[in-house]
Amino acid sequence: MAQVADKVAEAERREREARQQLDSAGDRGPYEWDPEDLAEQWVARHTEWRRITALMDAQGWPVYSPERDVQGSTWARERDAQWEGALARRAAWQMERQDARDELKAQLWLPADASRRLRAIATRTGLSPEQVLAQLADRVRMNDNGTLTVDAFTPH
């Protein structure tokens, strides 16, 4: 029980400190931690430890047992699921960022006759000239002697 009381006292102290920092926070740079977020976290922790204290008192538990705390266990599972979802979203975002770094944007000036042929092919296939060029680039390969080859294909 003393351990839970220590946790409640620590959460209360940290909540108070975070609020004081929030009140005195001036202009922060874009990469500094957000004292409001920290204050909210300590308010939540303080509230949870008070809930646990009340539960232990009501149930007469000398020691906290997460297995017997149905509400706390449910919340823990929900937090874990949210955390895993956040990790998955971050991994997907990082993959998108990596893909974006690997993309190549090129501004291309073609001679008039090549440009007319490209536009005609694009019109016949219902694609934009950029889409035709992208499909062409997807199919190009380099031979052993360094020459480039594209097998015949139908743009789609």
PDB file of C-alpha atoms in Angstrom:
ATOM      1  CA  MET A   1       0.000   0.000   0.000  1.00  0.00           C
ATOM      2  CA  ALA A   2       2.921   2.322   0.719  1.00  0.00           C
ATOM      3  CA  GLN A   3       4.174   1.810  -2.842  1.00  0.00           C
ATOM      4  CA  VAL A   4       0.833   2.967  -4.275  1.00  0.00           C
ATOM      5  CA  ALA A   5       0.811   5.966  -1.928  1.00  0.00           C
ATOM      6  CA  ASP A   6       4.311   6.847  -3.182  1.00  0.00           C
ATOM      7  CA  LYS A   7       3.081   6.666  -6.771  1.00  0.00           C
ATOM      8  CA  VAL A   8       0.110   8.912  -5.970  1.00  0.00           C
ATOM      9  CA  ALA A   9       2.402  11.427  -4.255  1.00  0.00           C
ATOM     10  CA  GLU A  10       4.883  11.362  -7.159  1.00  0.00           C
ATOM     11  CA  ALA A  11       2.113  11.832  -9.727  1.00  0.00           C
ATOM     12  CA  GLU A  12       0.670  14.714  -7.697  1.00  0.00           C
ATOM     13  CA  ARG A  13       4.105  16.369  -7.411  1.00  0.00           C
ATOM     14  CA  ARG A  14       4.862  15.938 -11.105  1.00  0.00           C
ATOM     15  CA  GLU A  15       1.424  17.209 -12.067  1.00  0.00           C
ATOM     16  CA  ARG A  16       2.033  20.329  -9.954  1.00  0.00           C
ATOM     17  CA  GLU A  17       5.530  20.838 -11.453  1.00  0.00           C
ATOM     18  CA  ALA A  18       4.233  20.404 -14.992  1.00  0.00           C
ATOM     19  CA  ARG A  19       1.481  22.968 -14.354  1.00  0.00           C
ATOM     20  CA  GLN A  20       4.061  25.422 -12.964  1.00  0.00           C
ATOM     21  CA  GLN A  21       6.240  24.921 -16.039  1.00  0.00           C
ATOM     22  CA  LEU A  22       3.197  25.385 -18.245  1.00  0.00           C
ATOM     23  CA  ASP A  23       2.327  28.640 -16.483  1.00  0.00           C
ATOM     24  CA  SER A  24       5.885  29.963 -16.873  1.00  0.00           C
ATOM     25  CA  ALA A  25       6.496  28.644 -20.387  1.00  0.00           C
ATOM     26  CA  GLY A  26       7.444  31.386 -22.797  1.00  0.00           C
ATOM     27  CA  ASP A  27       8.066  31.112 -26.499  1.00  0.00           C
ATOM     28  CA  ARG A  28       9.315  27.617 -27.268  1.00  0.00           C
ATOM     29  CA  GLY A  29      11.065  26.474 -30.380  1.00  0.00           C
ATOM     30  CA  PRO A  30       9.433  23.936 -32.695  1.00  0.00           C
ATOM     31  CA  TYR A  31      11.480  21.035 -31.309  1.00  0.00           C
ATOM     32  CA  GLU A  32      11.030  21.585 -27.590  1.00  0.00           C
ATOM     33  CA  TRP A  33       8.703  19.365 -25.567  1.00  0.00           C
ATOM     34  CA  ASP A  34       5.182  20.534 -24.961  1.00  0.00           C
ATOM     35  CA  PRO A  35       4.622  21.246 -21.244  1.00  0.00           C
ATOM     36  CA  GLU A  36       0.848  21.087 -21.763  1.00  0.00           C
ATOM     37  CA  ASP A  37       1.149  17.529 -23.054  1.00  0.00           C
ATOM     38  CA  LEU A  38       3.357  16.613 -20.090  1.00  0.00           C
ATOM     39  CA  ALA A  39       0.871  18.176 -17.672  1.00  0.00           C
ATOM     40  CA  GLU A  40      -1.970  16.169 -19.223  1.00  0.00           C
ATOM     41  CA  GLN A  41       0.040  12.960 -18.890  1.00  0.00           C
ATOM     42  CA  TRP A  42       0.679  13.578 -15.187  1.00  0.00           C
ATOM     43  CA  VAL A  43      -2.956  14.494 -14.563  1.00  0.00           C
ATOM     44  CA  ALA A  44      -3.939  11.165 -16.137  1.00  0.00           C
ATOM     45  CA  ARG A  45      -1.360   9.240 -14.103  1.00  0.00           C
ATOM     46  CA  HIS A  46      -2.411  10.990 -10.893  1.00  0.00           C
ATOM     47  CA  THR A  47      -6.065  10.174 -11.614  1.00  0.00           C
ATOM     48  CA  GLU A  48      -5.211   6.534 -12.332  1.00  0.00           C
ATOM     49  CA  TRP A  49      -3.180   6.091  -9.149  1.00  0.00           C
ATOM     50  CA  ARG A  50      -6.004   7.619  -7.114  1.00  0.00           C
ATOM     51  CA  ARG A  51      -8.424   5.175  -8.786  1.00  0.00           C
ATOM     52  CA  ILE A  52      -6.119   2.287  -7.905  1.00  0.00           C
ATOM     53  CA  THR A  53      -5.837   3.493  -4.306  1.00  0.00           C
ATOM     54  CA  ALA A  54      -9.631   3.686  -4.007  1.00  0.00           C
ATOM     55  CA  LEU A  55     -10.008   0.217  -5.565  1.00  0.00           C
ATOM     56  CA  MET A  56      -7.444  -1.296  -3.191  1.00  0.00           C
ATOM     57  CA  ASP A  57      -9.160   0.315  -0.204  1.00  0.00           C
ATOM     58  CA  ALA A  58     -12.606  -0.836  -1.339  1.00  0.00           C
ATOM     59  CA  GLN A  59     -11.442  -4.403  -2.036  1.00  0.00           C
ATOM     60  CA  GLY A  60      -9.140  -4.628   0.970  1.00  0.00           C
ATOM     61  CA  TRP A  61      -6.116  -5.556  -1.145  1.00  0.00           C
ATOM     62  CA  PRO A  62      -2.777  -5.192   0.650  1.00  0.00           C
ATOM     63  CA  VAL A  63      -0.961  -5.238  -2.735  1.00  0.00           C
ATOM     64  CA  TYR A  64      -2.136  -4.105  -6.142  1.00  0.00           C
ATOM     65  CA  SER A  65      -2.842  -6.954  -8.528  1.00  0.00           C
ATOM     66  CA  PRO A  66      -3.374  -5.991 -12.182  1.00  0.00           C
ATOM     67  CA  GLU A  67      -5.045  -9.342 -12.886  1.00  0.00           C
ATOM     68  CA  ARG A  68      -7.850  -8.509 -10.448  1.00  0.00           C
ATOM     69  CA  ASP A  69      -8.252  -4.917 -11.705  1.00  0.00           C
ATOM     70  CA  VAL A  70     -10.716  -5.444 -14.552  1.00  0.00           C
ATOM     71  CA  GLN A  71     -11.011  -1.755 -15.487  1.00  0.00           C
ATOM     72  CA  GLY A  72      -7.260  -1.148 -15.353  1.00  0.00           C
ATOM     73  CA  SER A  73      -6.531  -4.272 -17.387  1.00  0.00           C
ATOM     74  CA  THR A  74      -9.068  -3.225 -20.015  1.00  0.00           C
ATOM     75  CA  TRP A  75      -7.515   0.225 -20.232  1.00  0.00           C
ATOM     76  CA  ALA A  76      -4.018  -1.301 -20.444  1.00  0.00           C
ATOM     77  CA  ARG A  77      -5.091  -3.494 -23.369  1.00  0.00           C
ATOM     78  CA  GLU A  78      -6.647  -0.469 -25.087  1.00  0.00           C
ATOM     79  CA  ARG A  79      -3.459   1.579 -24.547  1.00  0.00           C
ATOM     80  CA  ASP A  80      -1.358  -1.270 -25.928  1.00  0.00           C
ATOM     81  CA  ALA A  81      -3.603  -1.506 -29.006  1.00  0.00           C
ATOM     82  CA  GLN A  82      -3.412   2.262 -29.508  1.00  0.00           C
ATOM     83  CA  TRP A  83       0.371   2.167 -29.117  1.00  0.00           C
ATOM     84  CA  GLU A  84       0.713  -0.656 -31.640  1.00  0.00           C
ATOM     85  CA  GLY A  85      -1.558   1.241 -34.038  1.00  0.00           C
ATOM     86  CA  ALA A  86       0.548   4.372 -33.587  1.00  0.00           C
ATOM     87  CA  LEU A  87       3.721   2.383 -34.243  1.00  0.00           C
ATOM     88  CA  ALA A  88       2.194   0.864 -37.387  1.00  0.00           C
ATOM     89  CA  ARG A  89       1.076   4.308 -38.611  1.00  0.00           C
ATOM     90  CA  ARG A  90       4.547   5.722 -37.948  1.00  0.00           C
ATOM     91  CA  ALA A  91       6.202   2.826 -39.812  1.00  0.00           C
ATOM     92  CA  ALA A  92       3.854   3.389 -42.768  1.00  0.00           C
ATOM     93  CA  TRP A  93       4.584   7.130 -42.682  1.00  0.00           C
ATOM     94  CA  GLN A  94       8.329   6.460 -42.610  1.00  0.00           C
ATOM     95  CA  MET A  95       7.962   4.089 -45.577  1.00  0.00           C
ATOM     96  CA  GLU A  96       6.017   6.757 -47.476  1.00  0.00           C
ATOM     97  CA  ARG A  97       8.729   9.299 -46.668  1.00  0.00           C
ATOM     98  CA  GLN A  98      11.417   6.874 -47.884  1.00  0.00           C
ATOM     99  CA  ASP A  99       9.462   6.218 -51.059  1.00  0.00           C
ATOM    100  CA  ALA A 100       9.089   9.971 -51.577  1.00  0.00           C
ATOM    101  CA  ARG A 101      12.862  10.415 -51.213  1.00  0.00           C
ATOM    102  CA  ASP A 102      13.418   7.633 -53.756  1.00  0.00           C
ATOM    103  CA  GLU A 103      11.060   9.169 -56.308  1.00  0.00           C
ATOM    104  CA  LEU A 104      12.509  11.112 -59.190  1.00  0.00           C
ATOM    105  CA  LYS A 105      10.847  14.165 -60.624  1.00  0.00           C
ATOM    106  CA  ALA A 106      12.262  15.287 -63.908  1.00  0.00           C
ATOM    107  CA  GLN A 107      11.483  18.138 -66.211  1.00  0.00           C
ATOM    108  CA  LEU A 108      12.041  16.896 -69.724  1.00  0.00           C
ATOM    109  CA  TRP A 109      12.336  18.901 -72.925  1.00  0.00           C
ATOM    110  CA  LEU A 110      11.779  16.759 -76.016  1.00  0.00           C
ATOM    111  CA  PRO A 111      12.343  17.746 -79.628  1.00  0.00           C
ATOM    112  CA  ALA A 112       9.139  18.592 -81.498  1.00  0.00           C
ATOM    113  CA  ASP A 113       8.952  15.323 -83.482  1.00  0.00           C
ATOM    114  CA  ALA A 114       9.503  13.130 -80.388  1.00  0.00           C
ATOM    115  CA  SER A 115       6.995  15.242 -78.475  1.00  0.00           C
ATOM    116  CA  ARG A 116       4.365  14.825 -81.233  1.00  0.00           C
ATOM    117  CA  ARG A 117       4.900  11.029 -81.289  1.00  0.00           C
ATOM    118  CA  LEU A 118       4.608  10.851 -77.484  1.00  0.00           C
ATOM    119  CA  ARG A 119       1.384  12.903 -77.506  1.00  0.00           C
ATOM    120  CA  ALA A 120      -0.061  10.717 -80.276  1.00  0.00           C
ATOM    121  CA  ILE A 121       0.737   7.526 -78.334  1.00  0.00           C
ATOM    122  CA  ALA A 122      -0.732   9.024 -75.176  1.00  0.00           C
ATOM    123  CA  THR A 123      -3.913  10.026 -77.027  1.00  0.00           C
ATOM    124  CA  ARG A 124      -4.343   6.534 -78.547  1.00  0.00           C
ATOM    125  CA  THR A 125      -3.858   4.828 -75.167  1.00  0.00           C
ATOM    126  CA  GLY A 126      -5.920   7.305 -73.146  1.00  0.00           C
ATOM    127  CA  LEU A 127      -2.938   8.120 -70.948  1.00  0.00           C
ATOM    128  CA  SER A 128      -1.069  11.322 -70.290  1.00  0.00           C
ATOM    129  CA  PRO A 129       2.385  11.715 -71.854  1.00  0.00           C
ATOM    130  CA  GLU A 130       3.880  11.500 -68.339  1.00  0.00           C
ATOM    131  CA  GLN A 131       2.152   8.163 -67.725  1.00  0.00           C
ATOM    132  CA  VAL A 132       3.481   6.761 -71.017  1.00  0.00           C
ATOM    133  CA  LEU A 133       7.017   7.858 -70.093  1.00  0.00           C
ATOM    134  CA  ALA A 134       6.669   6.349 -66.601  1.00  0.00           C
ATOM    135  CA  GLN A 135       5.618   2.995 -68.096  1.00  0.00           C
ATOM    136  CA  LEU A 136       8.491   3.190 -70.562  1.00  0.00           C
ATOM    137  CA  ALA A 137      10.932   3.858 -67.719  1.00  0.00           C
ATOM    138  CA  ASP A 138       9.523   0.890 -65.765  1.00  0.00           C
ATOM    139  CA  ARG A 139      10.401  -1.440 -68.636  1.00  0.00           C
ATOM    140  CA  VAL A 140      13.839  -0.166 -69.621  1.00  0.00           C
ATOM    141  CA  ARG A 141      16.831  -2.366 -68.792  1.00  0.00           C
ATOM    142  CA  MET A 142      20.546  -2.096 -69.355  1.00  0.00           C
ATOM    143  CA  ASN A 143      22.337  -4.773 -71.365  1.00  0.00           C
ATOM    144  CA  ASP A 144      25.791  -6.078 -70.470  1.00  0.00           C
ATOM    145  CA  ASN A 145      27.363  -3.790 -73.057  1.00  0.00           C
ATOM    146  CA  GLY A 146      25.729  -0.704 -71.472  1.00  0.00           C
ATOM    147  CA  THR A 147      23.025  -0.159 -74.065  1.00  0.00           C
ATOM    148  CA  LEU A 148      19.440   0.416 -73.003  1.00  0.00           C
ATOM    149  CA  THR A 149      16.655  -1.829 -74.236  1.00  0.00           C
ATOM    150  CA  VAL A 150      12.890  -1.727 -73.961  1.00  0.00           C
ATOM    151  CA  ASP A 151      10.925  -4.713 -75.139  1.00  0.00           C
ATOM    152  CA  ALA A 152       7.765  -4.011 -77.114  1.00  0.00           C
ATOM    153  CA  PHE A 153       4.830  -3.283 -74.813  1.00  0.00           C
ATOM    154  CA  THR A 154       1.383  -1.780 -74.911  1.00  0.00           C
ATOM    155  CA  PRO A 155       0.906   1.134 -72.520  1.00  0.00           C
ATOM    156  CA  HIS A 156      -2.187   0.743 -70.369  1.00  0.00           C
TER     157      HIS A 156
END
